[in-house]
Structures are given as structure tokens and as C-alpha cells.
CSV table of C-alpha atoms in Angstrom, one decimal:
chain,number,residue,atom,x,y,z
A,1,UNK,CA,-69.3,64.0,-40.8
A,2,UNK,CA,-71.7,62.2,-38.4
A,3,UNK,CA,-74.1,64.6,-36.8
A,4,UNK,CA,-74.3,64.4,-33.0
A,5,UNK,CA,-77.1,65.4,-30.6
A,6,UNK,CA,-77.2,65.9,-26.9
A,7,UNK,CA,-78.2,62.3,-26.2
A,8,UNK,CA,-75.1,61.0,-28.1
A,9,UNK,CA,-72.9,63.5,-26.3
A,10,UNK,CA,-74.1,62.2,-22.9
A,11,UNK,CA,-73.7,58.5,-23.8
A,12,UNK,CA,-70.2,59.1,-25.3
A,13,UNK,CA,-68.8,61.1,-22.4
A,14,UNK,CA,-70.7,59.7,-19.4
A,15,UNK,CA,-71.2,56.2,-17.9
A,16,UNK,CA,-74.6,54.6,-17.9
A,17,UNK,CA,-76.0,51.5,-16.2
A,18,UNK,CA,-79.2,50.8,-18.2
A,19,UNK,CA,-77.8,47.9,-20.2
A,20,UNK,CA,-78.0,44.2,-19.7
A,21,UNK,CA,-75.0,42.1,-18.6
A,22,UNK,CA,-72.8,40.1,-20.8
A,23,UNK,CA,-75.0,38.6,-23.5
A,24,UNK,CA,-75.0,34.8,-24.0
A,25,UNK,CA,-72.8,33.9,-27.0
A,26,UNK,CA,-73.6,30.8,-29.2
A,27,UNK,CA,-71.6,29.1,-31.9
A,28,UNK,CA,-72.2,30.2,-35.5
A,29,UNK,CA,-70.6,27.8,-38.0
A,30,UNK,CA,-68.2,29.3,-40.5
A,31,UNK,CA,-67.5,27.6,-43.8
A,32,UNK,CA,-64.9,29.3,-46.0
A,33,UNK,CA,-64.3,28.6,-49.7
A,34,UNK,CA,-60.7,27.4,-49.0
A,35,UNK,CA,-62.2,24.5,-46.9
A,36,UNK,CA,-61.7,25.9,-43.5
A,37,UNK,CA,-64.4,25.3,-41.0
A,38,UNK,CA,-64.8,26.6,-37.5
A,39,UNK,CA,-67.3,28.5,-35.3
A,40,UNK,CA,-67.4,32.0,-34.1
A,41,UNK,CA,-69.4,32.8,-31.0
A,42,UNK,CA,-71.9,35.7,-31.0
A,43,UNK,CA,-75.4,36.5,-29.7
A,44,UNK,CA,-78.1,34.1,-31.0
A,45,UNK,CA,-80.1,37.0,-32.5
A,46,UNK,CA,-77.2,37.9,-34.9
A,47,UNK,CA,-75.9,36.1,-38.0
A,48,UNK,CA,-72.4,36.2,-39.5
A,49,UNK,CA,-71.6,35.7,-43.2
A,50,UNK,CA,-68.3,35.6,-45.0
A,51,UNK,CA,-69.0,38.5,-47.4
A,52,UNK,CA,-65.7,38.6,-49.3
A,53,UNK,CA,-62.9,35.9,-49.3
A,54,UNK,CA,-59.5,35.3,-50.9
A,55,UNK,CA,-57.9,38.5,-49.7
A,56,UNK,CA,-54.5,38.7,-47.9
A,57,UNK,CA,-53.9,41.0,-45.0
A,58,UNK,CA,-57.1,42.9,-45.4
A,59,UNK,CA,-57.3,46.0,-43.1
A,60,UNK,CA,-59.4,49.1,-43.0
A,61,UNK,CA,-62.6,50.2,-44.7
A,62,UNK,CA,-63.9,53.4,-46.3
A,63,UNK,CA,-67.1,54.1,-48.2
A,64,UNK,CA,-66.6,56.1,-51.4
A,65,UNK,CA,-68.9,59.1,-52.3
A,66,UNK,CA,-70.7,56.8,-54.7
A,67,UNK,CA,-71.5,54.3,-52.0
A,68,UNK,CA,-69.0,51.6,-52.7
A,69,UNK,CA,-66.9,49.9,-50.1
A,70,UNK,CA,-63.1,50.2,-50.4
A,71,UNK,CA,-60.7,48.2,-48.3
A,72,UNK,CA,-57.0,48.1,-47.9
A,73,UNK,CA,-54.8,45.0,-48.0
A,74,UNK,CA,-51.2,45.0,-46.7
A,75,UNK,CA,-50.5,41.6,-48.3
A,76,UNK,CA,-48.5,40.1,-45.4
A,77,UNK,CA,-46.6,40.9,-42.3
A,78,UNK,CA,-43.4,41.8,-44.1
A,79,UNK,CA,-42.2,45.3,-45.1
A,80,UNK,CA,-43.3,45.1,-48.7
A,81,UNK,CA,-44.6,47.0,-51.8
A,82,UNK,CA,-47.3,44.4,-52.6
A,83,UNK,CA,-50.2,46.1,-50.9
A,84,UNK,CA,-53.5,46.9,-52.7
A,85,UNK,CA,-56.7,48.8,-52.4
A,86,UNK,CA,-59.8,46.8,-53.4
A,87,UNK,CA,-63.4,47.7,-54.3
A,88,UNK,CA,-65.9,45.4,-52.7
A,89,UNK,CA,-68.5,45.4,-55.4
A,90,UNK,CA,-71.9,44.1,-56.4
A,91,UNK,CA,-73.2,43.8,-52.9
A,92,UNK,CA,-76.2,41.5,-52.4
A,93,UNK,CA,-78.1,42.4,-49.1
A,94,UNK,CA,-80.1,39.2,-49.2
A,95,UNK,CA,-77.1,36.8,-49.3
A,96,UNK,CA,-74.8,39.2,-47.4
A,97,UNK,CA,-72.0,38.8,-49.9
A,98,UNK,CA,-70.0,40.8,-52.5
A,99,UNK,CA,-69.9,39.0,-55.8
A,100,UNK,CA,-67.0,41.0,-57.2
A,101,UNK,CA,-63.7,42.2,-55.8
A,102,UNK,CA,-62.0,44.8,-58.0
A,103,UNK,CA,-58.3,45.8,-57.5
A,104,UNK,CA,-58.4,49.6,-57.5
A,105,UNK,CA,-54.7,50.2,-56.9
A,106,UNK,CA,-51.8,47.8,-56.5
A,107,UNK,CA,-48.0,48.0,-55.7
A,108,UNK,CA,-48.5,50.0,-52.5
A,109,UNK,CA,-46.2,50.1,-49.5
A,110,UNK,CA,-48.2,48.6,-46.6
A,111,UNK,CA,-51.4,50.5,-47.2
A,112,UNK,CA,-53.3,50.4,-43.9
A,113,UNK,CA,-55.9,53.1,-44.5
A,114,UNK,CA,-57.9,54.9,-47.2
A,115,UNK,CA,-60.4,57.7,-46.8
A,116,UNK,CA,-62.5,60.0,-48.9
A,117,UNK,CA,-63.1,63.7,-48.7
A,118,UNK,CA,-65.4,66.1,-50.7
A,119,UNK,CA,-64.1,69.7,-50.7
A,120,UNK,CA,-66.2,72.9,-50.7
A,121,UNK,CA,-66.3,73.0,-54.5
A,122,UNK,CA,-67.8,69.5,-54.7
A,123,UNK,CA,-64.6,67.7,-55.8
A,124,UNK,CA,-64.1,64.2,-54.4
A,125,UNK,CA,-60.7,63.1,-53.2
A,126,UNK,CA,-59.2,59.8,-52.2
A,127,UNK,CA,-56.5,59.8,-49.5
A,128,UNK,CA,-54.1,56.8,-49.2
A,129,UNK,CA,-51.8,56.1,-46.2
A,130,UNK,CA,-48.7,54.1,-46.9
A,131,UNK,CA,-45.8,53.5,-44.5
A,132,UNK,CA,-43.7,56.3,-46.2
A,133,UNK,CA,-46.3,58.8,-47.3
A,134,UNK,CA,-49.8,60.2,-47.4
A,135,UNK,CA,-51.1,60.9,-50.9
A,136,UNK,CA,-54.4,62.1,-52.4
A,137,UNK,CA,-55.9,62.0,-55.8
A,138,UNK,CA,-59.0,63.5,-57.4
A,139,UNK,CA,-61.7,60.8,-57.4
A,140,UNK,CA,-64.3,60.3,-60.1
A,141,UNK,CA,-67.4,58.6,-59.0
A,142,UNK,CA,-67.8,55.2,-60.6
A,143,UNK,CA,-64.1,54.8,-61.5
A,144,UNK,CA,-62.5,51.4,-61.0
A,145,UNK,CA,-58.9,52.6,-61.4
A,146,UNK,CA,-57.4,56.0,-60.4
A,147,UNK,CA,-58.1,58.6,-63.0
A,148,UNK,CA,-55.8,61.3,-61.7
A,149,UNK,CA,-52.2,61.8,-60.6
A,150,UNK,CA,-51.3,61.5,-57.0
A,151,UNK,CA,-50.2,64.4,-54.8
A,152,UNK,CA,-47.8,63.7,-51.9
A,153,UNK,CA,-49.2,65.6,-48.8
A,154,UNK,CA,-46.8,64.2,-46.2
A,155,UNK,CA,-43.8,61.9,-45.9
A,156,UNK,CA,-43.0,59.6,-42.9
A,157,UNK,CA,-40.0,57.6,-41.7
A,158,UNK,CA,-40.1,54.3,-43.7
A,159,UNK,CA,-37.2,52.3,-42.4
A,160,UNK,CA,-39.7,49.6,-41.7
A,161,UNK,CA,-38.8,46.3,-40.1
A,162,UNK,CA,-35.0,46.9,-40.5
A,163,UNK,CA,-35.2,50.3,-38.8
A,164,UNK,CA,-31.8,51.0,-37.0
A,165,UNK,CA,-33.3,51.2,-33.5
A,166,UNK,CA,-36.3,49.1,-33.5
A,167,UNK,CA,-38.1,48.8,-36.8
A,168,UNK,CA,-41.7,48.7,-35.7
A,169,UNK,CA,-45.1,49.9,-36.8
A,170,UNK,CA,-45.5,50.1,-40.5
A,171,UNK,CA,-49.1,51.3,-40.4
A,172,UNK,CA,-50.5,54.8,-41.0
A,173,UNK,CA,-54.2,55.5,-40.4
A,174,UNK,CA,-56.3,58.4,-41.8
A,175,UNK,CA,-59.3,60.1,-40.2
A,176,UNK,CA,-61.4,62.8,-41.8
A,177,UNK,CA,-62.5,65.3,-39.2
A,178,UNK,CA,-65.9,66.9,-39.0
A,179,UNK,CA,-63.9,70.1,-38.6
A,180,UNK,CA,-62.5,70.1,-42.1
A,181,UNK,CA,-59.1,68.7,-41.1
A,182,UNK,CA,-57.3,65.5,-42.0
A,183,UNK,CA,-55.6,63.4,-39.3
A,184,UNK,CA,-52.9,60.7,-39.7
A,185,UNK,CA,-51.4,58.5,-37.0
A,186,UNK,CA,-47.8,57.5,-37.1
A,187,UNK,CA,-46.6,54.7,-34.8
A,188,UNK,CA,-43.4,54.6,-32.8
A,189,UNK,CA,-40.1,53.2,-34.2
A,190,UNK,CA,-39.7,50.9,-31.2
A,191,UNK,CA,-41.3,49.1,-28.3
A,192,UNK,CA,-40.1,51.9,-25.9
A,193,UNK,CA,-37.5,54.5,-26.5
A,194,UNK,CA,-36.9,58.2,-26.7
A,195,UNK,CA,-37.6,58.9,-30.4
A,196,UNK,CA,-35.1,60.6,-32.7
A,197,UNK,CA,-37.9,61.7,-35.1
A,198,UNK,CA,-40.6,64.0,-33.7
A,199,UNK,CA,-43.3,62.7,-36.0
A,200,UNK,CA,-43.1,59.2,-34.4
A,201,UNK,CA,-45.8,58.1,-31.9
A,202,UNK,CA,-48.1,61.0,-32.8
A,203,UNK,CA,-51.3,62.0,-34.6
A,204,UNK,CA,-50.8,64.7,-37.1
A,205,UNK,CA,-53.4,67.3,-38.2
A,206,UNK,CA,-53.4,69.1,-41.5
A,207,UNK,CA,-55.6,70.9,-44.0
A,208,UNK,CA,-57.1,68.8,-46.8
A,209,UNK,CA,-54.4,70.0,-49.2
A,210,UNK,CA,-51.6,69.0,-46.7
A,211,UNK,CA,-50.8,72.5,-45.6
A,212,UNK,CA,-50.4,73.7,-42.0
A,213,UNK,CA,-49.3,70.3,-40.7
A,214,UNK,CA,-48.7,70.0,-37.0
A,215,UNK,CA,-48.6,67.4,-34.2
A,216,UNK,CA,-52.1,67.2,-32.8
A,217,UNK,CA,-51.4,64.6,-30.1
A,218,UNK,CA,-48.1,63.0,-29.0
A,219,UNK,CA,-47.0,60.1,-26.7
A,220,UNK,CA,-49.2,57.6,-28.5
A,221,UNK,CA,-47.1,54.5,-29.1
A,222,UNK,CA,-49.3,53.2,-32.0
A,223,UNK,CA,-52.7,54.7,-32.5
A,224,UNK,CA,-53.9,52.3,-35.3
A,225,UNK,CA,-57.6,52.9,-34.8
A,226,UNK,CA,-58.5,56.5,-35.6
A,227,UNK,CA,-62.0,57.8,-36.3
A,228,UNK,CA,-63.9,61.0,-36.0
A,229,UNK,CA,-67.3,60.3,-34.4
A,230,UNK,CA,-69.6,63.2,-33.5
A,231,UNK,CA,-67.4,66.0,-32.3
A,232,UNK,CA,-64.5,63.9,-31.2
A,233,UNK,CA,-61.4,62.3,-32.7
A,234,UNK,CA,-61.2,58.8,-31.1
A,235,UNK,CA,-58.2,56.6,-31.1
A,236,UNK,CA,-57.2,53.1,-29.9
A,237,UNK,CA,-53.6,52.9,-28.8
A,238,UNK,CA,-51.3,50.0,-28.2
A,239,UNK,CA,-49.2,49.8,-25.0
A,240,UNK,CA,-45.5,48.8,-24.6
A,241,UNK,CA,-44.4,45.2,-24.4
A,242,UNK,CA,-41.8,45.2,-21.7
A,243,UNK,CA,-43.9,45.5,-18.6
A,244,UNK,CA,-45.1,42.0,-18.2
A,245,UNK,CA,-48.0,39.9,-19.3
A,246,UNK,CA,-50.8,41.9,-17.6
A,247,UNK,CA,-49.7,45.5,-18.1
A,248,UNK,CA,-49.9,48.1,-19.6
A,249,UNK,CA,-53.4,48.5,-20.8
A,250,UNK,CA,-54.3,49.0,-24.4
A,251,UNK,CA,-56.0,52.3,-24.4
A,252,UNK,CA,-58.9,54.3,-26.0
A,253,UNK,CA,-59.0,58.1,-26.0
A,254,UNK,CA,-61.1,61.0,-27.1
A,255,UNK,CA,-58.1,62.9,-28.3
A,256,UNK,CA,-57.5,66.5,-27.3
A,257,UNK,CA,-55.3,68.9,-29.2
A,258,UNK,CA,-51.8,69.6,-28.0
A,259,UNK,CA,-51.9,66.8,-25.5
A,260,UNK,CA,-49.1,64.4,-24.5
A,261,UNK,CA,-50.5,60.9,-23.7
A,262,UNK,CA,-47.3,59.8,-22.0
A,263,UNK,CA,-45.4,57.2,-24.0
A,264,UNK,CA,-42.7,56.1,-23.3
A,265,UNK,CA,-42.5,57.6,-19.8
A,266,UNK,CA,-46.0,56.9,-18.6
A,267,UNK,CA,-48.5,54.0,-19.1
A,268,UNK,CA,-52.0,53.0,-18.1
A,269,UNK,CA,-52.8,50.0,-15.9
A,270,UNK,CA,-56.3,49.4,-14.7
A,271,UNK,CA,-57.2,52.8,-16.2
A,272,UNK,CA,-54.7,54.7,-14.0
A,273,UNK,CA,-51.5,56.3,-15.1
A,274,UNK,CA,-48.1,55.2,-13.8
A,275,UNK,CA,-44.5,56.2,-14.5
A,276,UNK,CA,-42.3,53.7,-16.4
A,277,UNK,CA,-39.2,53.3,-14.3
A,278,UNK,CA,-37.0,52.8,-17.4
A,279,UNK,CA,-38.0,56.1,-19.0
A,280,UNK,CA,-38.2,58.7,-16.2
A,281,UNK,CA,-38.7,62.3,-17.2
A,282,UNK,CA,-38.6,65.5,-15.2
A,283,UNK,CA,-42.2,66.5,-15.8
A,284,UNK,CA,-43.4,63.1,-14.5
A,285,UNK,CA,-46.9,61.8,-15.4
A,286,UNK,CA,-49.2,64.1,-13.4
A,287,UNK,CA,-50.5,65.8,-16.6
A,288,UNK,CA,-51.0,62.7,-18.6
A,289,UNK,CA,-54.7,62.0,-19.1
A,290,UNK,CA,-56.3,58.8,-18.0
A,291,UNK,CA,-57.8,56.8,-20.9
A,292,UNK,CA,-61.5,57.1,-21.9
A,293,UNK,CA,-61.5,53.3,-21.7
A,294,UNK,CA,-59.0,50.5,-21.6
A,295,UNK,CA,-58.6,46.9,-22.8
A,296,UNK,CA,-56.5,43.9,-21.7
A,297,UNK,CA,-52.7,44.2,-22.1
A,298,UNK,CA,-51.3,43.0,-25.4
A,299,UNK,CA,-54.8,42.6,-26.9
A,300,UNK,CA,-54.0,45.0,-29.8
A,301,UNK,CA,-57.0,47.2,-30.0
A,302,UNK,CA,-57.5,48.3,-33.6
A,303,UNK,CA,-60.5,49.5,-35.5
A,304,UNK,CA,-63.9,50.4,-34.0
A,305,UNK,CA,-67.3,52.0,-34.7
A,306,UNK,CA,-70.1,53.5,-32.6
A,307,UNK,CA,-73.7,52.2,-32.6
A,308,UNK,CA,-76.1,55.0,-31.5
A,309,UNK,CA,-79.1,54.7,-33.9
A,310,UNK,CA,-82.5,54.9,-32.1
A,311,UNK,CA,-83.4,51.5,-33.7
A,312,UNK,CA,-80.1,49.8,-32.7
A,313,UNK,CA,-80.6,46.5,-30.7
A,314,UNK,CA,-80.1,46.9,-27.0
A,315,UNK,CA,-77.2,44.5,-27.1
A,316,UNK,CA,-74.9,47.0,-28.8
A,317,UNK,CA,-76.9,50.3,-28.4
A,318,UNK,CA,-74.7,53.3,-27.4
A,319,UNK,CA,-71.6,51.1,-27.4
A,320,UNK,CA,-68.4,51.1,-29.3
A,321,UNK,CA,-67.6,47.8,-31.0
A,322,UNK,CA,-63.8,47.4,-30.9
A,323,UNK,CA,-61.7,44.8,-32.7
A,324,UNK,CA,-59.1,43.3,-30.4
A,325,UNK,CA,-56.7,41.9,-32.9
A,326,UNK,CA,-55.0,39.7,-30.4
A,327,UNK,CA,-51.6,39.4,-28.8
A,328,UNK,CA,-48.8,38.7,-31.3
A,329,UNK,CA,-47.8,35.9,-29.0
A,330,UNK,CA,-50.8,33.6,-29.1
A,331,UNK,CA,-49.6,32.0,-25.9
A,332,UNK,CA,-50.5,35.2,-24.0
A,333,UNK,CA,-54.0,34.8,-25.6
A,334,UNK,CA,-55.4,38.3,-24.9
A,335,UNK,CA,-57.7,39.8,-27.4
A,336,UNK,CA,-58.8,37.7,-30.4
A,337,UNK,CA,-62.4,39.0,-30.1
A,338,UNK,CA,-64.8,41.9,-30.7
A,339,UNK,CA,-65.8,43.7,-27.6
A,340,UNK,CA,-68.5,46.2,-26.6
A,341,UNK,CA,-67.2,49.2,-24.8
A,342,UNK,CA,-69.3,51.8,-22.9
A,343,UNK,CA,-67.5,54.5,-20.9
A,344,UNK,CA,-67.3,53.6,-17.2
A,345,UNK,CA,-68.6,50.0,-17.7
A,346,UNK,CA,-67.0,46.6,-17.7
A,347,UNK,CA,-66.1,45.4,-21.2
A,348,UNK,CA,-68.5,42.8,-22.7
A,349,UNK,CA,-67.7,40.3,-25.4
A,350,UNK,CA,-69.7,40.5,-28.6
A,351,UNK,CA,-67.8,37.9,-30.5
A,352,UNK,CA,-65.0,35.4,-29.8
A,353,UNK,CA,-63.8,32.1,-31.1
A,354,UNK,CA,-60.9,33.6,-33.1
A,355,UNK,CA,-58.5,31.8,-30.8
A,356,UNK,CA,-59.4,28.3,-29.5
A,357,UNK,CA,-56.5,26.7,-27.6
A,358,UNK,CA,-53.5,27.1,-29.9
A,359,UNK,CA,-55.7,27.3,-33.1
A,360,UNK,CA,-56.1,30.8,-34.5
A,361,UNK,CA,-59.2,31.1,-36.6
A,362,UNK,CA,-58.8,34.8,-37.4
A,363,UNK,CA,-57.7,38.2,-36.1
A,364,UNK,CA,-60.3,41.0,-36.4
A,365,UNK,CA,-58.8,44.3,-37.6
A,366,UNK,CA,-61.4,46.9,-38.5
A,367,UNK,CA,-65.2,47.4,-37.9
A,368,UNK,CA,-67.4,49.4,-40.2
A,369,UNK,CA,-71.0,50.2,-39.3
A,370,UNK,CA,-73.5,49.8,-42.2
A,371,UNK,CA,-76.7,50.7,-40.4
A,372,UNK,CA,-78.4,50.5,-37.0
A,373,UNK,CA,-77.9,46.7,-36.6
A,374,UNK,CA,-75.2,45.5,-39.1
A,375,UNK,CA,-71.5,45.9,-39.8
A,376,UNK,CA,-68.6,44.6,-41.7
A,377,UNK,CA,-65.3,43.5,-40.0
A,378,UNK,CA,-62.0,42.5,-41.5
A,379,UNK,CA,-59.9,39.5,-40.6
A,380,UNK,CA,-56.4,40.2,-41.7
A,381,UNK,CA,-55.2,36.7,-41.0
A,382,UNK,CA,-57.8,34.8,-43.0
A,383,UNK,CA,-58.1,37.5,-45.7
A,384,UNK,CA,-61.9,37.6,-45.1
A,385,UNK,CA,-64.4,40.4,-44.8
A,386,UNK,CA,-67.4,39.3,-42.7
A,387,UNK,CA,-70.9,40.7,-42.6
A,388,UNK,CA,-72.7,40.7,-39.2
A,389,UNK,CA,-76.4,41.6,-38.9
A,390,UNK,CA,-79.2,41.3,-36.5
A,391,UNK,CA,-81.8,38.7,-37.5
A,392,UNK,CA,-85.3,39.9,-38.5
């Protein structure tokens, strides 16, 4: 759990105007082991290093209780059982690279997220989210392969890409709450529809052993980014695709228990809630909350982290860094960047260059804060984990 003070509470929930305008971005050359060369643009006082290469559809990070970095890999865009969890090992802070990548677990069904939890008795657990299930295992510090049998805590619809009325959203994301609960997001089965399965388009809450499962929040088409920060469960959420090029917003919420966020009947545009004429409902949209923040339509907001350390550089201080994975149709061109988001302020770009004309140089997926001025992010198109840090 991340401890939170009154200063963080104020900066999270209120707008502020003490920060500089959009920082100037400069090209940083990238040279990958596979021969690819391009530039990514970020502030001049930061550097970017390919820290781990040769992965496939690398996704979300978690730090184990023994301090090692774990990352999921969904292999490709198909509905498959070729996914893996890797240990990014032998970190060299001078070079900014991992010298070893160890397969921890293979043969997984689209693993998007992994998390760790230590119970009141001191036992460590590893939680793994696949399309069809949430499992956990006892975790022994230092292990490079699972040392215990898995327990199935929850099962999910897994019709995948051939699902009879849509076939969307293979990812499941885990968040460990500071309140001792486990949260899992389950995306919708379709672009926009009235679901036949109650668990779709929700975030679930449960005890660490899987008991007392309930729907914590509903009406979330696909809350891929899910993280407990301070006293809040934050989520990114992807809007529907049938309302044109410039709406709806991709949204960001500090989720509240037992709240309906509107999908498919309601959507956000410019931060305001509107009714979708194709999916009218008797209750309307008057009780649907406006988002905490919002992003350009079809930009696919995914992973994020929050930078609040007293020593954090002013460029990113008291800001969420959010990975905008990018529109599936590159012609739309929205996203393909990492943005800085502060409540009530205009979005600022921290990094771009992932899409240049028709050329896609990468698609950022998750962000993991290491310390006050450095972080990892995953590129699930290039199979690369990058390290970004402020220069001394």
C-alpha cells in the first residue's frame, strides 16, 4: 500500500495551476538489437534506454516481495495459450538494462496482469489474471519457477475473439487494494450492447482468498488500467467505437463502490456525460459520474502511475503519467504517446514519436514508477521494456 498524506489528497482530488506549460520535447535516438532505429521525443533533461528486448506482447508490471520485476506477455493479438510471465533480472542501474530475462510461467491464456500480496501471516502470494480465470499461488522469495499449486479464485467468460455476440476484450487486470481487498477488471463482450453476463464491463472486489466476490463498479466498457494509489482505486476506461472519430472520451476514474459508470447507455465527451441514442434506458444518465479526467477518443488509455515524491522533477510532479496505447486504426492517429495528467488541467505530452506518419514505432502499454524521477514502460508492439530517468 502507498501511504498518502494530506498534500497528496489535495493534489489528487483538486486542480492546481502551479505547473509549467507543455515542456519542450526533443528527439532521443533509439537503437534496438533487431536493427530498428527511430527517435522518441521527450524532455531534454530525461534519457530513455531499452532495458529489456526480444519480448512479444509485453504488458503489465509488478514488483515481487523480494524486489524483482515481473512482467506479463500476451504473445500476440490472437486469442491464444502462448502467454508468459517473465522475471526481468540482473538489473544494472548504471546502464539502465536487465541482463537476464527468465521465463517464470508459460502456456498462459492471454495473461495481462500479475500482482503480489502478503497476508497477515507473512505468506507471499502471486495472483495471475488470464482471460478465463484469476488464480493465485503461494510465492517463495527467490524462486524462478512456481513452487506451489495454483488455486482458482474466479472464472470469467472466455469466448475470446470468436464470442457469439462480439468477441472482444481478452484482458483482465488485477489491483491489490490498500484496504486488504483484491480487484479485477473484466471488459465487455462487445463494442456496445446490453450484456448477457453480469460480470462483463465491471470491476470485481473480493477477499484475498477469493471469497465474498461482488461487483464493485459497473458500466465500464474496458477498464484495462487499474491501480490502487493512496486511498483510491483508479482506472482508465476505453470508450465505444461507434460514435465517430472524435467521441467518446477515453476516461479516467477514482472508482466508487456500487457505482454505475454508464456504458453502454451513457458516454463522456469533453468530460461531460451524454446519452447514447442507440442504447436508451429508463433511468437515463443523470446519476452517471463525470470522469476524473479524460483523454482523446480512441486513444486507448491503459497503464499509469502517479509521481508525488517531494524530490520529483517539476515536469512530472503531482501528475499521473498515462500510457495512451493508440487507436487500433492508425489512420485515426489518436494516442501513441505518454501523457501527463493533472486533475482539472489540460493534458500535456511527456513522450511521443510512437507514430510518425504511417510508421508505428511502438505502442506504450503500462507504466511503473521506480523512484521519484524514473520509471519503466512497456511497448507491447515492439516487445520492449524501456527505462526512463531524469539526468543527473
